Amino acid sequence: MKRALLLAGGILALLFLEKKRPLRRQRESQAVRDTRNLAIAATAGAVAGLLEGPAARGAAAVAVQHRLGVQRLPVPRLWQDLLAILLLDYTLYLWHVGTHKVPWLWRAHRVHHADLDLDASTAIRFHFAEMTS
């Protein structure tokens, strides 16, 4: 719950800053775009949570129980956390590159790029098939 609130707070802060200093004139209503992007994100999140949630929680429990991954490194917990975040970010970058290069991944990913006015809400706009592939 804390993470969801932190994520929502970050997105709201970005939306506020974008409203105060827009880079260009908007092409469609902010309310319409935000509603659509939140609906797309909620659908993708719900599908991914239902299909992948149990497996992800189980894998995480096994990793913690057996001290797998960065937990094995003989460094302070803060460094383990930072490395885990960097590795996660790098794998998400590689995934994003792949969604542009692999045709069947691009078909789902283009929902993200079809937004006429890119802003912080675009960051959560993903097709449910992309979230579960």
mmCIF file with all atom_site columns, C-alpha atoms in Angstrom:
data_model
loop_
_atom_site.group_PDB
_atom_site.id
_atom_site.type_symbol
_atom_site.label_atom_id
_atom_site.label_alt_id
_atom_site.label_comp_id
_atom_site.label_asym_id
_atom_site.label_entity_id
_atom_site.label_seq_id
_atom_site.pdbx_PDB_ins_code
_atom_site.Cartn_x
_atom_site.Cartn_y
_atom_site.Cartn_z
_atom_site.occupancy
_atom_site.B_iso_or_equiv
_atom_site.pdbx_formal_charge
_atom_site.auth_seq_id
_atom_site.auth_comp_id
_atom_site.auth_asym_id
_atom_site.auth_atom_id
_atom_site.pdbx_PDB_model_num
ATOM 1   C CA . MET A 1 1   ? 0.000   0.000   0.000   1.00 0.00 ? 1   MET A CA 1
ATOM 2   C CA . LYS A 1 2   ? 2.869   2.380   0.831   1.00 0.00 ? 2   LYS A CA 1
ATOM 3   C CA . ARG A 1 3   ? 4.458   1.751   -2.558  1.00 0.00 ? 3   ARG A CA 1
ATOM 4   C CA . ALA A 1 4   ? 1.199   2.400   -4.375  1.00 0.00 ? 4   ALA A CA 1
ATOM 5   C CA . LEU A 1 5   ? 0.736   5.669   -2.481  1.00 0.00 ? 5   LEU A CA 1
ATOM 6   C CA . LEU A 1 6   ? 4.334   6.677   -3.190  1.00 0.00 ? 6   LEU A CA 1
ATOM 7   C CA . LEU A 1 7   ? 3.908   5.883   -6.892  1.00 0.00 ? 7   LEU A CA 1
ATOM 8   C CA . ALA A 1 8   ? 0.611   7.755   -7.071  1.00 0.00 ? 8   ALA A CA 1
ATOM 9   C CA . GLY A 1 9   ? 2.137   10.720  -5.239  1.00 0.00 ? 9   GLY A CA 1
ATOM 10  C CA . GLY A 1 10  ? 5.082   10.797  -7.658  1.00 0.00 ? 10  GLY A CA 1
ATOM 11  C CA . ILE A 1 11  ? 2.820   10.707  -10.685 1.00 0.00 ? 11  ILE A CA 1
ATOM 12  C CA . LEU A 1 12  ? 0.590   13.424  -9.242  1.00 0.00 ? 12  LEU A CA 1
ATOM 13  C CA . ALA A 1 13  ? 3.654   15.585  -8.535  1.00 0.00 ? 13  ALA A CA 1
ATOM 14  C CA . LEU A 1 14  ? 4.853   15.152  -12.126 1.00 0.00 ? 14  LEU A CA 1
ATOM 15  C CA . LEU A 1 15  ? 1.402   15.967  -13.486 1.00 0.00 ? 15  LEU A CA 1
ATOM 16  C CA . PHE A 1 16  ? 1.312   19.114  -11.347 1.00 0.00 ? 16  PHE A CA 1
ATOM 17  C CA . LEU A 1 17  ? 4.776   20.209  -12.530 1.00 0.00 ? 17  LEU A CA 1
ATOM 18  C CA . GLU A 1 18  ? 3.854   19.517  -16.161 1.00 0.00 ? 18  GLU A CA 1
ATOM 19  C CA . LYS A 1 19  ? 0.734   21.651  -15.746 1.00 0.00 ? 19  LYS A CA 1
ATOM 20  C CA . LYS A 1 20  ? 2.792   24.521  -14.335 1.00 0.00 ? 20  LYS A CA 1
ATOM 21  C CA . ARG A 1 21  ? 5.422   24.385  -17.117 1.00 0.00 ? 21  ARG A CA 1
ATOM 22  C CA . PRO A 1 22  ? 4.106   22.565  -20.214 1.00 0.00 ? 22  PRO A CA 1
ATOM 23  C CA . LEU A 1 23  ? 6.565   21.826  -23.012 1.00 0.00 ? 23  LEU A CA 1
ATOM 24  C CA . ARG A 1 24  ? 3.941   22.303  -25.738 1.00 0.00 ? 24  ARG A CA 1
ATOM 25  C CA . ARG A 1 25  ? 0.259   22.973  -26.270 1.00 0.00 ? 25  ARG A CA 1
ATOM 26  C CA . GLN A 1 26  ? -2.017  20.016  -25.506 1.00 0.00 ? 26  GLN A CA 1
ATOM 27  C CA . ARG A 1 27  ? -3.896  18.357  -28.344 1.00 0.00 ? 27  ARG A CA 1
ATOM 28  C CA . GLU A 1 28  ? -6.731  16.881  -26.279 1.00 0.00 ? 28  GLU A CA 1
ATOM 29  C CA . SER A 1 29  ? -8.436  17.415  -22.953 1.00 0.00 ? 29  SER A CA 1
ATOM 30  C CA . GLN A 1 30  ? -6.297  16.579  -19.913 1.00 0.00 ? 30  GLN A CA 1
ATOM 31  C CA . ALA A 1 31  ? -9.276  15.068  -18.094 1.00 0.00 ? 31  ALA A CA 1
ATOM 32  C CA . VAL A 1 32  ? -10.093 12.767  -21.035 1.00 0.00 ? 32  VAL A CA 1
ATOM 33  C CA . ARG A 1 33  ? -6.462  11.679  -21.405 1.00 0.00 ? 33  ARG A CA 1
ATOM 34  C CA . ASP A 1 34  ? -5.914  11.102  -17.693 1.00 0.00 ? 34  ASP A CA 1
ATOM 35  C CA . THR A 1 35  ? -9.146  9.111   -17.404 1.00 0.00 ? 35  THR A CA 1
ATOM 36  C CA . ARG A 1 36  ? -8.239  6.971   -20.430 1.00 0.00 ? 36  ARG A CA 1
ATOM 37  C CA . ASN A 1 37  ? -4.633  6.424   -19.291 1.00 0.00 ? 37  ASN A CA 1
ATOM 38  C CA . LEU A 1 38  ? -5.722  5.518   -15.754 1.00 0.00 ? 38  LEU A CA 1
ATOM 39  C CA . ALA A 1 39  ? -8.335  3.087   -17.112 1.00 0.00 ? 39  ALA A CA 1
ATOM 40  C CA . ILE A 1 40  ? -5.739  1.426   -19.358 1.00 0.00 ? 40  ILE A CA 1
ATOM 41  C CA . ALA A 1 41  ? -3.260  1.252   -16.459 1.00 0.00 ? 41  ALA A CA 1
ATOM 42  C CA . ALA A 1 42  ? -5.859  -0.125  -14.038 1.00 0.00 ? 42  ALA A CA 1
ATOM 43  C CA . THR A 1 43  ? -6.878  -2.836  -16.507 1.00 0.00 ? 43  THR A CA 1
ATOM 44  C CA . ALA A 1 44  ? -3.266  -3.808  -17.196 1.00 0.00 ? 44  ALA A CA 1
ATOM 45  C CA . GLY A 1 45  ? -2.435  -3.784  -13.486 1.00 0.00 ? 45  GLY A CA 1
ATOM 46  C CA . ALA A 1 46  ? -5.439  -5.912  -12.577 1.00 0.00 ? 46  ALA A CA 1
ATOM 47  C CA . VAL A 1 47  ? -4.714  -8.487  -15.287 1.00 0.00 ? 47  VAL A CA 1
ATOM 48  C CA . ALA A 1 48  ? -1.006  -8.636  -14.431 1.00 0.00 ? 48  ALA A CA 1
ATOM 49  C CA . GLY A 1 49  ? -1.800  -8.905  -10.719 1.00 0.00 ? 49  GLY A CA 1
ATOM 50  C CA . LEU A 1 50  ? -4.223  -11.763 -11.251 1.00 0.00 ? 50  LEU A CA 1
ATOM 51  C CA . LEU A 1 51  ? -2.023  -13.676 -13.696 1.00 0.00 ? 51  LEU A CA 1
ATOM 52  C CA . GLU A 1 52  ? 1.443   -12.973 -12.314 1.00 0.00 ? 52  GLU A CA 1
ATOM 53  C CA . GLY A 1 53  ? 0.883   -11.927 -8.695  1.00 0.00 ? 53  GLY A CA 1
ATOM 54  C CA . PRO A 1 54  ? 0.849   -15.378 -7.098  1.00 0.00 ? 54  PRO A CA 1
ATOM 55  C CA . ALA A 1 55  ? 3.938   -16.550 -9.000  1.00 0.00 ? 55  ALA A CA 1
ATOM 56  C CA . ALA A 1 56  ? 5.832   -13.316 -8.280  1.00 0.00 ? 56  ALA A CA 1
ATOM 57  C CA . ARG A 1 57  ? 5.019   -13.447 -4.568  1.00 0.00 ? 57  ARG A CA 1
ATOM 58  C CA . GLY A 1 58  ? 6.042   -17.103 -4.415  1.00 0.00 ? 58  GLY A CA 1
ATOM 59  C CA . ALA A 1 59  ? 9.321   -16.455 -6.232  1.00 0.00 ? 59  ALA A CA 1
ATOM 60  C CA . ALA A 1 60  ? 10.073  -13.498 -3.952  1.00 0.00 ? 60  ALA A CA 1
ATOM 61  C CA . ALA A 1 61  ? 9.406   -15.607 -0.837  1.00 0.00 ? 61  ALA A CA 1
ATOM 62  C CA . VAL A 1 62  ? 11.784  -18.337 -2.073  1.00 0.00 ? 62  VAL A CA 1
ATOM 63  C CA . ALA A 1 63  ? 14.450  -15.722 -2.909  1.00 0.00 ? 63  ALA A CA 1
ATOM 64  C CA . VAL A 1 64  ? 14.211  -14.200 0.577   1.00 0.00 ? 64  VAL A CA 1
ATOM 65  C CA . GLN A 1 65  ? 14.124  -17.576 2.323   1.00 0.00 ? 65  GLN A CA 1
ATOM 66  C CA . HIS A 1 66  ? 17.213  -18.854 0.476   1.00 0.00 ? 66  HIS A CA 1
ATOM 67  C CA . ARG A 1 67  ? 18.978  -15.478 0.269   1.00 0.00 ? 67  ARG A CA 1
ATOM 68  C CA . LEU A 1 68  ? 19.147  -15.520 -3.527  1.00 0.00 ? 68  LEU A CA 1
ATOM 69  C CA . GLY A 1 69  ? 20.135  -12.610 -5.756  1.00 0.00 ? 69  GLY A CA 1
ATOM 70  C CA . VAL A 1 70  ? 21.753  -9.419  -4.476  1.00 0.00 ? 70  VAL A CA 1
ATOM 71  C CA . GLN A 1 71  ? 21.067  -10.500 -0.877  1.00 0.00 ? 71  GLN A CA 1
ATOM 72  C CA . ARG A 1 72  ? 24.091  -12.796 -1.214  1.00 0.00 ? 72  ARG A CA 1
ATOM 73  C CA . LEU A 1 73  ? 26.486  -9.912  -1.754  1.00 0.00 ? 73  LEU A CA 1
ATOM 74  C CA . PRO A 1 74  ? 28.639  -9.091  1.297   1.00 0.00 ? 74  PRO A CA 1
ATOM 75  C CA . VAL A 1 75  ? 27.705  -5.401  1.256   1.00 0.00 ? 75  VAL A CA 1
ATOM 76  C CA . PRO A 1 76  ? 25.369  -3.292  3.413   1.00 0.00 ? 76  PRO A CA 1
ATOM 77  C CA . ARG A 1 77  ? 21.646  -3.617  2.792   1.00 0.00 ? 77  ARG A CA 1
ATOM 78  C CA . LEU A 1 78  ? 21.489  -0.106  1.301   1.00 0.00 ? 78  LEU A CA 1
ATOM 79  C CA . TRP A 1 79  ? 23.964  -1.132  -1.432  1.00 0.00 ? 79  TRP A CA 1
ATOM 80  C CA . GLN A 1 80  ? 21.996  -4.310  -2.088  1.00 0.00 ? 80  GLN A CA 1
ATOM 81  C CA . ASP A 1 81  ? 18.820  -2.257  -2.487  1.00 0.00 ? 81  ASP A CA 1
ATOM 82  C CA . LEU A 1 82  ? 20.510  0.265   -4.797  1.00 0.00 ? 82  LEU A CA 1
ATOM 83  C CA . LEU A 1 83  ? 21.967  -2.507  -6.945  1.00 0.00 ? 83  LEU A CA 1
ATOM 84  C CA . ALA A 1 84  ? 18.591  -4.250  -7.114  1.00 0.00 ? 84  ALA A CA 1
ATOM 85  C CA . ILE A 1 85  ? 16.953  -1.004  -8.276  1.00 0.00 ? 85  ILE A CA 1
ATOM 86  C CA . LEU A 1 86  ? 19.663  -0.424  -10.903 1.00 0.00 ? 86  LEU A CA 1
ATOM 87  C CA . LEU A 1 87  ? 19.372  -3.989  -12.193 1.00 0.00 ? 87  LEU A CA 1
ATOM 88  C CA . LEU A 1 88  ? 15.587  -3.734  -12.323 1.00 0.00 ? 88  LEU A CA 1
ATOM 89  C CA . ASP A 1 89  ? 15.803  -0.440  -14.194 1.00 0.00 ? 89  ASP A CA 1
ATOM 90  C CA . TYR A 1 90  ? 18.337  -1.887  -16.647 1.00 0.00 ? 90  TYR A CA 1
ATOM 91  C CA . THR A 1 91  ? 16.217  -4.966  -17.348 1.00 0.00 ? 91  THR A CA 1
ATOM 92  C CA . LEU A 1 92  ? 13.177  -2.708  -17.892 1.00 0.00 ? 92  LEU A CA 1
ATOM 93  C CA . TYR A 1 93  ? 15.274  -0.666  -20.346 1.00 0.00 ? 93  TYR A CA 1
ATOM 94  C CA . LEU A 1 94  ? 16.238  -3.852  -22.220 1.00 0.00 ? 94  LEU A CA 1
ATOM 95  C CA . TRP A 1 95  ? 12.584  -4.923  -22.220 1.00 0.00 ? 95  TRP A CA 1
ATOM 96  C CA . HIS A 1 96  ? 11.594  -1.538  -23.648 1.00 0.00 ? 96  HIS A CA 1
ATOM 97  C CA . VAL A 1 97  ? 14.176  -1.834  -26.430 1.00 0.00 ? 97  VAL A CA 1
ATOM 98  C CA . GLY A 1 98  ? 12.840  -5.314  -27.165 1.00 0.00 ? 98  GLY A CA 1
ATOM 99  C CA . THR A 1 99  ? 9.263   -4.047  -27.389 1.00 0.00 ? 99  THR A CA 1
ATOM 100 C CA . HIS A 1 100 ? 10.383  -1.707  -30.162 1.00 0.00 ? 100 HIS A CA 1
ATOM 101 C CA . LYS A 1 101 ? 12.302  -4.370  -32.095 1.00 0.00 ? 101 LYS A CA 1
ATOM 102 C CA . VAL A 1 102 ? 10.171  -7.525  -31.801 1.00 0.00 ? 102 VAL A CA 1
ATOM 103 C CA . PRO A 1 103 ? 7.016   -7.184  -33.944 1.00 0.00 ? 103 PRO A CA 1
ATOM 104 C CA . TRP A 1 104 ? 4.606   -9.099  -31.693 1.00 0.00 ? 104 TRP A CA 1
ATOM 105 C CA . LEU A 1 105 ? 5.803   -7.125  -28.640 1.00 0.00 ? 105 LEU A CA 1
ATOM 106 C CA . TRP A 1 106 ? 5.508   -3.841  -30.561 1.00 0.00 ? 106 TRP A CA 1
ATOM 107 C CA . ARG A 1 107 ? 1.825   -4.541  -31.308 1.00 0.00 ? 107 ARG A CA 1
ATOM 108 C CA . ALA A 1 108 ? 1.057   -4.368  -27.577 1.00 0.00 ? 108 ALA A CA 1
ATOM 109 C CA . HIS A 1 109 ? 3.618   -1.666  -26.754 1.00 0.00 ? 109 HIS A CA 1
ATOM 110 C CA . ARG A 1 110 ? 2.358   0.821   -29.312 1.00 0.00 ? 110 ARG A CA 1
ATOM 111 C CA . VAL A 1 111 ? -0.620  1.494   -26.998 1.00 0.00 ? 111 VAL A CA 1
ATOM 112 C CA . HIS A 1 112 ? 1.933   3.325   -24.827 1.00 0.00 ? 112 HIS A CA 1
ATOM 113 C CA . HIS A 1 113 ? 3.193   5.389   -27.786 1.00 0.00 ? 113 HIS A CA 1
ATOM 114 C CA . ALA A 1 114 ? -0.248  6.159   -29.227 1.00 0.00 ? 114 ALA A CA 1
ATOM 115 C CA . ASP A 1 115 ? -0.805  8.893   -26.644 1.00 0.00 ? 115 ASP A CA 1
ATOM 116 C CA . LEU A 1 116 ? -1.100  12.224  -28.477 1.00 0.00 ? 116 LEU A CA 1
ATOM 117 C CA . ASP A 1 117 ? 0.162   14.291  -25.542 1.00 0.00 ? 117 ASP A CA 1
ATOM 118 C CA . LEU A 1 118 ? 3.043   12.641  -23.719 1.00 0.00 ? 118 LEU A CA 1
ATOM 119 C CA . ASP A 1 119 ? 3.127   13.359  -19.998 1.00 0.00 ? 119 ASP A CA 1
ATOM 120 C CA . ALA A 1 120 ? 3.496   11.532  -16.694 1.00 0.00 ? 120 ALA A CA 1
ATOM 121 C CA . SER A 1 121 ? 0.234   9.643   -17.220 1.00 0.00 ? 121 SER A CA 1
ATOM 122 C CA . THR A 1 122 ? 1.731   8.117   -20.384 1.00 0.00 ? 122 THR A CA 1
ATOM 123 C CA . ALA A 1 123 ? 4.256   6.356   -18.137 1.00 0.00 ? 123 ALA A CA 1
ATOM 124 C CA . ILE A 1 124 ? 1.517   4.076   -16.766 1.00 0.00 ? 124 ILE A CA 1
ATOM 125 C CA . ARG A 1 125 ? -0.293  3.494   -20.071 1.00 0.00 ? 125 ARG A CA 1
ATOM 126 C CA . PHE A 1 126 ? 0.473   -0.097  -21.128 1.00 0.00 ? 126 PHE A CA 1
ATOM 127 C CA . HIS A 1 127 ? -1.605  -2.761  -22.842 1.00 0.00 ? 127 HIS A CA 1
ATOM 128 C CA . PHE A 1 128 ? -2.420  -5.658  -20.523 1.00 0.00 ? 128 PHE A CA 1
ATOM 129 C CA . ALA A 1 129 ? -0.775  -8.093  -22.965 1.00 0.00 ? 129 ALA A CA 1
ATOM 130 C CA . GLU A 1 130 ? 2.514   -6.230  -22.578 1.00 0.00 ? 130 GLU A CA 1
ATOM 131 C CA . MET A 1 131 ? 2.268   -6.365  -18.791 1.00 0.00 ? 131 MET A CA 1
ATOM 132 C CA . THR A 1 132 ? 1.809   -10.122 -18.852 1.00 0.00 ? 132 THR A CA 1
ATOM 133 C CA . SER A 1 133 ? 4.218   -11.120 -21.614 1.00 0.00 ? 133 SER A CA 1
#
